[in-house]
Tab-separated table of C-alpha atoms in Angstrom:
chain	number	residue	atom	x	y	z
U	1	UNK	CA	-0.088	0.043	-0.271
U	2	UNK	CA	1.463	3.214	-0.927
U	3	UNK	CA	2.628	5.804	1.987
U	4	UNK	CA	0.032	8.827	1.744
U	5	UNK	CA	1.998	11.874	0.214
U	6	UNK	CA	3.691	14.833	2.092
U	7	UNK	CA	3.945	18.599	1.859
U	8	UNK	CA	7.521	18.452	1.682
U	9	UNK	CA	10.531	15.441	2.325
U	10	UNK	CA	10.960	14.895	6.018
U	11	UNK	CA	7.789	16.323	7.018
U	12	UNK	CA	5.208	13.768	8.147
U	13	UNK	CA	1.527	14.216	7.034
U	14	UNK	CA	-0.627	14.740	10.023
U	15	UNK	CA	-4.738	15.143	9.002
U	16	UNK	CA	-6.452	18.166	10.054
U	17	UNK	CA	-7.726	17.958	13.365
U	18	UNK	CA	-6.349	14.984	14.463
U	19	UNK	CA	-4.220	14.760	17.570
U	20	UNK	CA	-0.764	12.895	17.015
U	21	UNK	CA	-0.414	9.756	19.056
U	22	UNK	CA	2.674	8.160	20.311
U	23	UNK	CA	6.334	9.310	18.657
U	24	UNK	CA	6.795	10.283	14.888
U	25	UNK	CA	9.601	8.965	12.945
U	26	UNK	CA	11.365	12.328	13.119
U	27	UNK	CA	15.089	12.067	13.882
U	28	UNK	CA	16.111	13.440	17.480
U	29	UNK	CA	18.360	16.529	17.060
U	30	UNK	CA	22.213	16.449	17.525
U	31	UNK	CA	23.267	18.435	20.554
U	32	UNK	CA	23.731	22.158	19.999
U	33	UNK	CA	27.161	22.605	18.659
U	34	UNK	CA	27.849	25.724	20.519
U	35	UNK	CA	27.091	24.199	23.700
U	36	UNK	CA	29.665	21.097	22.794
U	37	UNK	CA	32.651	23.696	22.206
U	38	UNK	CA	31.853	25.406	25.342
U	39	UNK	CA	31.861	21.953	27.072
U	40	UNK	CA	34.926	21.300	25.162
U	41	UNK	CA	37.008	24.346	26.069
U	42	UNK	CA	36.060	23.890	29.616
U	43	UNK	CA	37.396	20.863	29.734
U	44	UNK	CA	40.713	21.785	28.297
U	45	UNK	CA	41.185	24.261	30.716
U	46	UNK	CA	40.773	22.198	33.660
U	47	UNK	CA	43.188	19.640	32.319
U	48	UNK	CA	46.471	19.351	34.334
U	49	UNK	CA	48.322	18.054	31.389
U	50	UNK	CA	51.111	20.004	29.401
U	51	UNK	CA	49.022	19.772	26.357
U	52	UNK	CA	45.118	18.643	25.713
U	53	UNK	CA	43.016	17.906	22.803
U	54	UNK	CA	39.393	16.560	22.739
U	55	UNK	CA	37.694	15.465	19.784
U	56	UNK	CA	34.145	15.050	19.640
U	57	UNK	CA	32.162	13.039	16.684
U	58	UNK	CA	28.355	12.483	16.572
U	59	UNK	CA	26.040	11.286	14.147
U	60	UNK	CA	22.734	9.979	13.646
U	61	UNK	CA	22.140	7.479	10.545
U	62	UNK	CA	19.272	6.222	8.677
U	63	UNK	CA	18.475	3.481	5.977
U	64	UNK	CA	15.634	2.336	4.307
U	65	UNK	CA	14.406	0.936	1.226
U	66	UNK	CA	11.696	0.597	-1.715
U	67	UNK	CA	10.771	-3.089	-2.948
U	68	UNK	CA	13.869	-4.275	-1.311
U	69	UNK	CA	12.099	-7.274	0.612
U	70	UNK	CA	15.074	-8.427	2.939
U	71	UNK	CA	16.122	-5.034	3.977
U	72	UNK	CA	16.518	-4.168	7.606
U	73	UNK	CA	15.568	-0.543	7.944
U	74	UNK	CA	17.200	1.162	10.556
U	75	UNK	CA	18.145	4.477	12.720
U	76	UNK	CA	21.144	4.504	14.394
U	77	UNK	CA	22.983	7.091	16.689
U	78	UNK	CA	26.648	7.205	17.834
U	79	UNK	CA	29.014	9.670	19.842
U	80	UNK	CA	32.288	9.456	20.878
U	81	UNK	CA	34.985	11.593	22.406
U	82	UNK	CA	38.605	11.255	21.833
U	83	UNK	CA	41.151	12.765	24.158
U	84	UNK	CA	45.135	13.122	23.646
U	85	UNK	CA	47.432	14.643	25.963
U	86	UNK	CA	51.161	15.344	26.333
U	87	UNK	CA	52.733	14.969	29.787
U	88	UNK	CA	56.631	15.855	29.336
U	89	UNK	CA	57.781	13.799	26.437
U	90	UNK	CA	54.946	11.212	26.529
U	91	UNK	CA	51.892	11.007	24.665
U	92	UNK	CA	48.510	9.367	25.854
U	93	UNK	CA	45.452	8.665	24.141
U	94	UNK	CA	41.993	7.847	25.702
U	95	UNK	CA	38.269	6.995	23.896
U	96	UNK	CA	35.061	7.126	25.310
U	97	UNK	CA	31.188	7.696	24.333
U	98	UNK	CA	30.862	9.865	27.328
U	99	UNK	CA	29.014	13.151	26.733
U	100	UNK	CA	29.079	14.918	30.233
U	101	UNK	CA	31.578	17.448	31.483
U	102	UNK	CA	32.563	15.333	34.346
U	103	UNK	CA	33.052	12.496	32.243
U	104	UNK	CA	35.282	14.626	29.842
U	105	UNK	CA	37.439	14.614	33.206
U	106	UNK	CA	37.664	11.353	33.777
U	107	UNK	CA	38.943	11.029	30.234
U	108	UNK	CA	41.486	13.137	30.712
U	109	UNK	CA	42.694	10.942	33.883
U	110	UNK	CA	42.760	8.135	31.909
U	111	UNK	CA	44.933	9.636	29.081
U	112	UNK	CA	47.093	10.948	31.696
U	113	UNK	CA	47.632	7.370	33.226
U	114	UNK	CA	48.386	5.964	29.396
U	115	UNK	CA	50.975	8.816	29.200
U	116	UNK	CA	52.474	7.904	32.072
U	117	UNK	CA	52.819	4.436	30.865
U	118	UNK	CA	54.141	5.428	27.431
U	119	UNK	CA	57.703	5.582	26.652
U	120	UNK	CA	59.260	8.895	25.978
U	121	UNK	CA	59.731	10.149	22.359
U	122	UNK	CA	59.674	13.346	20.414
U	123	UNK	CA	56.841	14.701	19.019
U	124	UNK	CA	55.701	17.938	17.548
U	125	UNK	CA	53.108	19.920	19.474
U	126	UNK	CA	49.603	20.055	18.981
U	127	UNK	CA	48.284	22.269	16.151
U	128	UNK	CA	47.886	25.698	16.968
U	129	UNK	CA	44.904	28.187	16.826
U	130	UNK	CA	46.080	29.951	13.683
U	131	UNK	CA	45.499	26.658	11.804
U	132	UNK	CA	41.594	27.395	12.502
U	133	UNK	CA	40.514	29.107	8.909
U	134	UNK	CA	37.159	30.098	8.161
U	135	UNK	CA	35.297	26.935	7.300
U	136	UNK	CA	34.064	27.005	3.713
U	137	UNK	CA	30.019	27.317	2.764
U	138	UNK	CA	27.915	24.815	4.999
U	139	UNK	CA	27.958	21.207	4.131
U	140	UNK	CA	24.635	19.977	5.542
U	141	UNK	CA	21.628	19.956	4.130
U	142	UNK	CA	18.575	20.725	5.823
U	143	UNK	CA	16.194	18.352	4.268
U	144	UNK	CA	18.514	15.457	5.058
U	145	UNK	CA	18.254	17.051	8.585
U	146	UNK	CA	14.716	16.452	8.674
U	147	UNK	CA	14.462	13.314	6.908
U	148	UNK	CA	13.008	9.955	8.037
U	149	UNK	CA	12.157	6.510	6.723
U	150	UNK	CA	8.987	7.107	5.504
U	151	UNK	CA	9.710	10.301	3.662
U	152	UNK	CA	12.912	8.770	2.423
U	153	UNK	CA	10.486	5.733	0.973
U	154	UNK	CA	8.241	8.172	-0.792
U	155	UNK	CA	10.915	9.869	-2.481
U	156	UNK	CA	12.398	6.443	-3.884
U	157	UNK	CA	8.634	5.424	-5.154
U	158	UNK	CA	8.007	8.574	-6.854
U	159	UNK	CA	11.282	8.106	-8.662
U	160	UNK	CA	11.085	4.432	-9.663
U	161	UNK	CA	9.297	2.220	-12.055
U	162	UNK	CA	7.079	-1.146	-11.380
U	163	UNK	CA	10.277	-3.329	-11.859
U	164	UNK	CA	12.976	-1.233	-9.901
U	165	UNK	CA	13.909	-0.585	-6.377
U	166	UNK	CA	16.325	1.068	-4.531
U	167	UNK	CA	18.040	1.441	-0.912
U	168	UNK	CA	18.620	4.962	0.807
U	169	UNK	CA	20.983	5.873	3.476
U	170	UNK	CA	21.812	8.828	5.020
U	171	UNK	CA	23.725	10.374	7.693
U	172	UNK	CA	24.168	13.844	9.617
U	173	UNK	CA	27.281	14.314	12.022
U	174	UNK	CA	29.119	16.855	13.324
U	175	UNK	CA	32.578	17.489	14.819
U	176	UNK	CA	34.044	19.737	17.300
U	177	UNK	CA	37.831	20.124	18.396
U	178	UNK	CA	39.695	21.800	21.202
U	179	UNK	CA	43.118	22.009	22.254
U	180	UNK	CA	45.156	24.149	24.879
U	181	UNK	CA	46.971	25.488	22.302
U	182	UNK	CA	43.818	28.028	21.371
U	183	UNK	CA	42.499	25.702	18.283
U	184	UNK	CA	38.688	25.530	18.295
U	185	UNK	CA	36.808	24.438	15.319
U	186	UNK	CA	33.481	22.671	14.457
U	187	UNK	CA	31.198	21.797	11.575
U	188	UNK	CA	28.122	19.776	11.117
U	189	UNK	CA	27.662	17.972	7.802
U	190	UNK	CA	25.179	15.617	5.939
U	191	UNK	CA	25.898	13.062	3.283
U	192	UNK	CA	23.203	10.765	1.572
U	193	UNK	CA	23.646	7.577	-0.706
U	194	UNK	CA	21.145	5.805	-2.936
U	195	UNK	CA	21.457	2.327	-4.752
U	196	UNK	CA	19.328	1.846	-7.579
U	197	UNK	CA	18.181	-1.439	-9.625
U	198	UNK	CA	16.463	-1.152	-12.731
U	199	UNK	CA	14.965	-4.512	-14.010
U	200	UNK	CA	15.204	-8.266	-12.824
U	201	UNK	CA	18.138	-10.265	-12.197
U	202	UNK	CA	20.485	-11.166	-13.835
U	203	UNK	CA	20.074	-8.282	-16.209
U	204	UNK	CA	19.273	-5.517	-13.843
U	205	UNK	CA	20.887	-2.366	-14.166
U	206	UNK	CA	22.825	-0.746	-11.018
U	207	UNK	CA	24.051	2.695	-10.140
U	208	UNK	CA	24.845	4.097	-7.020
U	209	UNK	CA	26.291	7.517	-6.085
U	210	UNK	CA	26.471	9.654	-2.977
U	211	UNK	CA	26.099	13.644	-2.423
U	212	UNK	CA	26.239	16.332	0.784
U	213	UNK	CA	22.316	16.848	-0.277
U	214	UNK	CA	19.482	15.597	-1.913
U	215	UNK	CA	19.477	18.410	-4.945
U	216	UNK	CA	23.082	17.604	-5.633
U	217	UNK	CA	22.382	13.867	-5.589
U	218	UNK	CA	20.006	14.162	-8.829
U	219	UNK	CA	17.827	11.043	-7.974
U	220	UNK	CA	16.250	11.267	-11.141
U	221	UNK	CA	19.497	11.099	-13.062
U	222	UNK	CA	20.636	8.308	-10.898
U	223	UNK	CA	17.668	6.046	-11.692
U	224	UNK	CA	18.003	6.970	-15.368
U	225	UNK	CA	21.694	5.438	-15.469
U	226	UNK	CA	20.480	2.327	-14.017
U	227	UNK	CA	17.977	2.191	-16.700
U	228	UNK	CA	20.495	2.690	-19.261
U	229	UNK	CA	22.905	-0.142	-17.952
U	230	UNK	CA	20.013	-2.813	-18.325
U	231	UNK	CA	20.903	-5.496	-20.321
U	232	UNK	CA	18.584	-7.073	-22.610
U	233	UNK	CA	17.037	-10.434	-21.689
U	234	UNK	CA	18.788	-13.097	-22.093
U	235	UNK	CA	20.610	-16.362	-20.725
U	236	UNK	CA	23.779	-15.874	-18.161
U	237	UNK	CA	26.694	-16.692	-20.557
U	238	UNK	CA	30.142	-18.007	-19.346
U	239	UNK	CA	32.860	-15.218	-19.337
U	240	UNK	CA	35.472	-14.902	-22.091
U	241	UNK	CA	39.310	-15.640	-21.482
U	242	UNK	CA	41.904	-13.153	-21.613
U	243	UNK	CA	39.174	-10.208	-22.637
U	244	UNK	CA	39.292	-6.370	-21.804
U	245	UNK	CA	37.336	-5.726	-18.677
U	246	UNK	CA	35.151	-2.671	-18.117
U	247	UNK	CA	34.719	-1.709	-14.339
U	248	UNK	CA	31.956	0.512	-13.584
U	249	UNK	CA	32.394	3.344	-11.197
U	250	UNK	CA	31.088	1.711	-8.546
U	251	UNK	CA	33.489	-1.219	-8.631
U	252	UNK	CA	36.571	1.184	-9.491
U	253	UNK	CA	35.489	2.562	-5.923
U	254	UNK	CA	36.204	-0.609	-4.217
U	255	UNK	CA	39.610	-1.182	-5.653
U	256	UNK	CA	40.535	2.753	-4.475
U	257	UNK	CA	39.290	1.781	-1.256
U	258	UNK	CA	41.517	-1.024	-0.744
U	259	UNK	CA	44.391	0.938	-1.987
U	260	UNK	CA	43.758	3.657	0.824
U	261	UNK	CA	43.494	1.306	3.429
U	262	UNK	CA	46.287	-1.150	2.742
U	263	UNK	CA	48.633	1.311	1.217
U	264	UNK	CA	48.400	5.201	2.182
U	265	UNK	CA	46.947	4.778	5.531
U	266	UNK	CA	49.148	5.568	8.083
U	267	UNK	CA	48.591	2.426	10.008
U	268	UNK	CA	49.590	0.611	6.799
U	269	UNK	CA	53.173	2.286	7.030
U	270	UNK	CA	53.832	2.029	10.873
U	271	UNK	CA	53.006	-2.021	10.562
U	272	UNK	CA	55.309	-1.931	7.824
U	273	UNK	CA	52.326	-3.387	5.166
U	274	UNK	CA	52.314	-1.064	2.468
U	275	UNK	CA	53.843	-1.216	-0.748
U	276	UNK	CA	54.633	2.703	-0.777
U	277	UNK	CA	57.424	1.392	1.747
U	278	UNK	CA	59.281	0.146	-1.270
U	279	UNK	CA	57.426	2.105	-4.547
U	280	UNK	CA	57.233	5.515	-3.416
U	281	UNK	CA	58.335	7.987	-5.960
U	282	UNK	CA	58.712	4.934	-8.543
U	283	UNK	CA	56.513	4.646	-11.398
U	284	UNK	CA	54.627	1.678	-10.790
U	285	UNK	CA	51.072	2.671	-12.424
U	286	UNK	CA	49.744	3.707	-15.704
U	287	UNK	CA	50.935	7.221	-16.443
U	288	UNK	CA	47.456	8.680	-16.906
U	289	UNK	CA	46.329	7.681	-13.200
U	290	UNK	CA	46.097	10.256	-10.813
U	291	UNK	CA	45.113	10.043	-7.288
U	292	UNK	CA	44.505	13.107	-4.897
U	293	UNK	CA	42.825	13.527	-1.591
U	294	UNK	CA	40.934	17.079	-2.367
U	295	UNK	CA	38.403	18.208	0.560
U	296	UNK	CA	37.382	21.347	-1.551
U	297	UNK	CA	36.067	19.657	-4.424
U	298	UNK	CA	32.318	20.096	-4.625
U	299	UNK	CA	31.867	17.079	-6.924
U	300	UNK	CA	32.536	14.760	-3.734
U	301	UNK	CA	31.962	15.183	-0.243
U	302	UNK	CA	33.899	18.223	0.886
U	303	UNK	CA	34.653	19.160	4.363
U	304	UNK	CA	37.008	21.663	5.533
U	305	UNK	CA	39.339	20.140	8.306
U	306	UNK	CA	40.791	17.069	9.336
U	307	UNK	CA	39.945	15.728	12.857
U	308	UNK	CA	43.239	17.742	14.471
U	309	UNK	CA	41.650	20.847	13.396
U	310	UNK	CA	43.890	21.482	10.377
U	311	UNK	CA	42.715	22.979	7.424
U	312	UNK	CA	42.451	20.511	4.456
U	313	UNK	CA	44.265	21.037	1.305
U	314	UNK	CA	44.648	19.159	-1.891
U	315	UNK	CA	47.157	15.982	-1.688
U	316	UNK	CA	48.521	14.278	-4.656
U	317	UNK	CA	49.000	10.718	-3.641
U	318	UNK	CA	49.663	9.435	-7.298
U	319	UNK	CA	50.839	11.872	-9.890
U	320	UNK	CA	51.215	10.134	-13.380
U	321	UNK	CA	51.303	6.823	-11.922
U	322	UNK	CA	53.916	7.492	-9.339
U	323	UNK	CA	53.088	7.209	-5.779
U	324	UNK	CA	54.193	10.513	-3.820
U	325	UNK	CA	52.942	10.298	-0.090
U	326	UNK	CA	50.787	8.000	2.047
U	327	UNK	CA	48.305	10.006	4.568
U	328	UNK	CA	50.116	11.347	7.616
U	329	UNK	CA	48.811	13.108	10.707
U	330	UNK	CA	51.493	15.205	12.747
U	331	UNK	CA	52.447	12.419	15.022
U	332	UNK	CA	52.962	9.688	12.875
U	333	UNK	CA	54.560	11.915	10.257
U	334	UNK	CA	57.119	12.732	12.897
U	335	UNK	CA	57.634	9.094	13.863
U	336	UNK	CA	58.415	8.383	10.350
U	337	UNK	CA	60.190	11.318	9.408
U	338	UNK	CA	57.705	12.882	6.621
U	339	UNK	CA	55.541	15.836	6.248
U	340	UNK	CA	52.004	15.747	7.561
U	341	UNK	CA	49.082	15.920	5.100
U	342	UNK	CA	46.175	16.866	7.045
U	343	UNK	CA	44.580	13.622	6.929
U	344	UNK	CA	43.960	12.698	10.820
U	345	UNK	CA	41.248	10.630	11.330
U	346	UNK	CA	41.284	11.104	15.327
U	347	UNK	CA	43.688	10.164	17.951
U	348	UNK	CA	47.264	9.466	16.097
U	349	UNK	CA	45.652	7.862	12.852
U	350	UNK	CA	45.657	9.045	9.320
U	351	UNK	CA	43.603	7.722	6.419
U	352	UNK	CA	42.295	9.644	2.776
U	353	UNK	CA	38.829	10.584	3.530
U	354	UNK	CA	38.129	12.645	0.187
U	355	UNK	CA	39.891	10.397	-2.406
U	356	UNK	CA	39.481	11.042	-5.879
U	357	UNK	CA	40.917	8.830	-9.127
U	358	UNK	CA	40.662	11.469	-11.828
U	359	UNK	CA	38.401	11.303	-14.543
U	360	UNK	CA	40.123	10.749	-18.082
U	361	UNK	CA	38.163	11.738	-21.307
U	362	UNK	CA	35.954	8.892	-22.344
U	363	UNK	CA	32.353	8.968	-22.322
U	364	UNK	CA	30.499	5.268	-21.434
U	365	UNK	CA	30.365	4.642	-25.045
U	366	UNK	CA	33.440	5.401	-25.863
U	367	UNK	CA	34.370	2.551	-23.222
U	368	UNK	CA	32.137	-0.035	-24.435
U	369	UNK	CA	33.602	0.436	-27.837
U	370	UNK	CA	37.124	0.346	-26.277
U	371	UNK	CA	36.580	-2.674	-24.268
U	372	UNK	CA	34.320	-4.689	-27.278
U	373	UNK	CA	34.504	-8.357	-26.792
U	374	UNK	CA	35.232	-8.188	-23.170
U	375	UNK	CA	32.988	-7.908	-19.889
U	376	UNK	CA	31.173	-5.042	-18.075
U	377	UNK	CA	31.405	-5.539	-13.923
U	378	UNK	CA	28.732	-3.380	-12.421
U	379	UNK	CA	29.953	-3.517	-8.842
U	380	UNK	CA	32.315	-5.916	-6.672
U	381	UNK	CA	31.401	-7.710	-3.416
U	382	UNK	CA	33.111	-9.189	-0.798
U	383	UNK	CA	36.173	-7.732	-1.385
U	384	UNK	CA	39.443	-8.468	0.502
U	385	UNK	CA	43.147	-7.866	-0.168
U	386	UNK	CA	45.212	-11.146	1.135
U	387	UNK	CA	48.521	-9.898	0.071
U	388	UNK	CA	49.411	-6.281	1.222
U	389	UNK	CA	52.839	-5.847	-0.083
U	390	UNK	CA	51.697	-6.783	-3.702
U	391	UNK	CA	48.289	-5.940	-3.098
U	392	UNK	CA	46.597	-9.016	-4.287
U	393	UNK	CA	43.014	-8.892	-3.808
U	394	UNK	CA	40.070	-11.192	-4.077
U	395	UNK	CA	36.334	-10.424	-4.708
U	396	UNK	CA	33.057	-11.271	-6.197
U	397	UNK	CA	32.402	-9.498	-9.621
U	398	UNK	CA	28.417	-8.909	-9.755
U	399	UNK	CA	26.058	-7.632	-12.668
U	400	UNK	CA	28.642	-8.994	-14.881
U	401	UNK	CA	27.723	-8.044	-19.093
U	402	UNK	CA	29.122	-9.414	-22.528
U	403	UNK	CA	30.279	-6.241	-24.197
U	404	UNK	CA	29.049	-6.634	-28.205
U	405	UNK	CA	29.255	-4.383	-30.802
U	406	UNK	CA	30.066	-1.345	-28.589
U	407	UNK	CA	27.291	-2.126	-26.286
U	408	UNK	CA	26.183	-3.857	-23.272
U	409	UNK	CA	24.643	-7.447	-24.034
U	410	UNK	CA	23.881	-10.780	-22.362
U	411	UNK	CA	24.289	-11.269	-18.753
U	412	UNK	CA	26.989	-13.246	-17.509
U	413	UNK	CA	26.832	-15.380	-14.267
U	414	UNK	CA	28.780	-13.938	-10.857
U	415	UNK	CA	32.874	-14.151	-11.048
U	416	UNK	CA	35.419	-14.388	-8.611
U	417	UNK	CA	38.291	-12.322	-9.063
U	418	UNK	CA	41.606	-12.697	-8.067
U	419	UNK	CA	44.676	-10.288	-9.131
U	420	UNK	CA	46.973	-7.490	-8.199
U	421	UNK	CA	45.930	-3.990	-8.362
U	422	UNK	CA	49.474	-3.232	-8.934
U	423	UNK	CA	49.158	-4.810	-12.297
U	424	UNK	CA	45.480	-3.795	-13.002
U	425	UNK	CA	46.129	-0.095	-12.465
U	426	UNK	CA	49.427	-0.388	-14.650
U	427	UNK	CA	47.153	-2.283	-17.602
U	428	UNK	CA	44.509	0.117	-18.261
U	429	UNK	CA	42.844	0.852	-21.669
U	430	UNK	CA	40.870	4.089	-20.604
U	431	UNK	CA	39.430	6.381	-18.449
U	432	UNK	CA	35.773	7.029	-18.132
U	433	UNK	CA	35.012	10.972	-17.662
U	434	UNK	CA	32.444	10.491	-15.273
U	435	UNK	CA	32.941	9.891	-11.742
U	436	UNK	CA	30.394	8.298	-8.910
U	437	UNK	CA	31.140	8.733	-5.148
U	438	UNK	CA	30.488	6.720	-2.025
U	439	UNK	CA	30.581	8.080	1.360
U	440	UNK	CA	33.671	7.140	4.028
U	441	UNK	CA	32.780	4.244	6.472
U	442	UNK	CA	31.548	6.657	9.108
U	443	UNK	CA	29.295	8.204	6.640
U	444	UNK	CA	29.814	11.559	6.529
U	445	UNK	CA	33.283	13.098	7.067
U	446	UNK	CA	34.018	12.427	3.278
U	447	UNK	CA	33.896	10.105	0.446
U	448	UNK	CA	35.758	8.079	-2.287
U	449	UNK	CA	35.056	9.429	-5.956
U	450	UNK	CA	36.184	7.371	-9.104
U	451	UNK	CA	35.014	6.929	-12.878
U	452	UNK	CA	35.130	3.830	-14.858
U	453	UNK	CA	38.185	1.962	-15.819
U	454	UNK	CA	38.907	-0.363	-18.961
U	455	UNK	CA	41.626	-2.612	-17.972
U	456	UNK	CA	43.184	-4.618	-20.891
U	457	UNK	CA	42.632	-7.863	-19.312
U	458	UNK	CA	42.589	-9.006	-15.467
U	459	UNK	CA	44.302	-12.529	-14.369
U	460	UNK	CA	41.814	-15.110	-12.151
U	461	UNK	CA	38.580	-14.433	-13.606
U	462	UNK	CA	36.475	-17.496	-13.041
U	463	UNK	CA	33.100	-18.696	-12.291
U	464	UNK	CA	31.838	-18.162	-8.964
């Protein structure tokens, strides 16, 4: 039974003259950022440590779907506070879910205890207040702040046809940072992602995209993209051997995320797992491949500062196929003797949160012609990296199609793919002109954007 109409997305419809009963689906509000900043500043002032930093993260997430019977809709809230202290040359760290002023004081004591047990080391001071530049235009959409599951399902219902289905996920979150060097920053942000399936398996078209607002998401255009990717009806075929593979943007994003986690994160550097330890400054990828972290581009999910409060700047991770630098916070950079890159994700860890694999010049139809005779992969599931040093990965390829005469042809059964990303990204035929985006794991601090990639051939592509 279709839901009744509402006056605008996110606003429940109540018949005139009828009193509301029970709780509505409207989401509870996040705490006032001004109040949070006041409490953080007061806790920093009370701290007996030589240096103190408090990071506040709070978010609420929702998910629902339309014509997705196995989907469990949910509404989740999370809140975390991270405290860093410096006592002499000893650093201390403590994380807590506490939100009251008294709990901040207790967390400071825990961080001090950790510092007293830590070995001394030479670390740079915490960032200073002059790092806190003015934030850009707001990155929070009021419509997403009001959105609830019933209104979200209605948005999908209005955009979809009879044999189409979709899932929508949205997050509203906020960050506040204060330290004893007079740095204070705060920002609220939103993000929304929609996955659309047009048609029935195995030939259904698939598309997924994310944006900071419902307007920028362009839901109607996303649904049209899924329709354009529908394969004609036919029997699932077996894959060709040694043929080109065209990865949809949604599949490329999964591979870029593996690179971020296992090669460019600060943890992979400290643990000695990253291939960058041997290949920084060496061309290992195709010269057309450029990977950057840029939190200022509106085409992704921009955010003005990292979780040390340092204003973000564009950073070249890979330039013309040459890896340049991992993501580094100030503490990790000092430990490995490199320059920080403004990528702190809380505590003393860094990870690229606003990654762009730069687009090329080829339209989707151009890519179909370039990879003719091969296969199109709509998405990758169950993705894992089982050899970090050589970036060997395993994934299940879904939504696979044959490419014939420059267009999508009959479906192919799901495939299992094992290969090295070092080989895949050095074996490119072409790079697409259109990027799609997916939010970072926290849901709102950033996202990964990538275009389609035509690969000359891949190893280990077998029937699932």
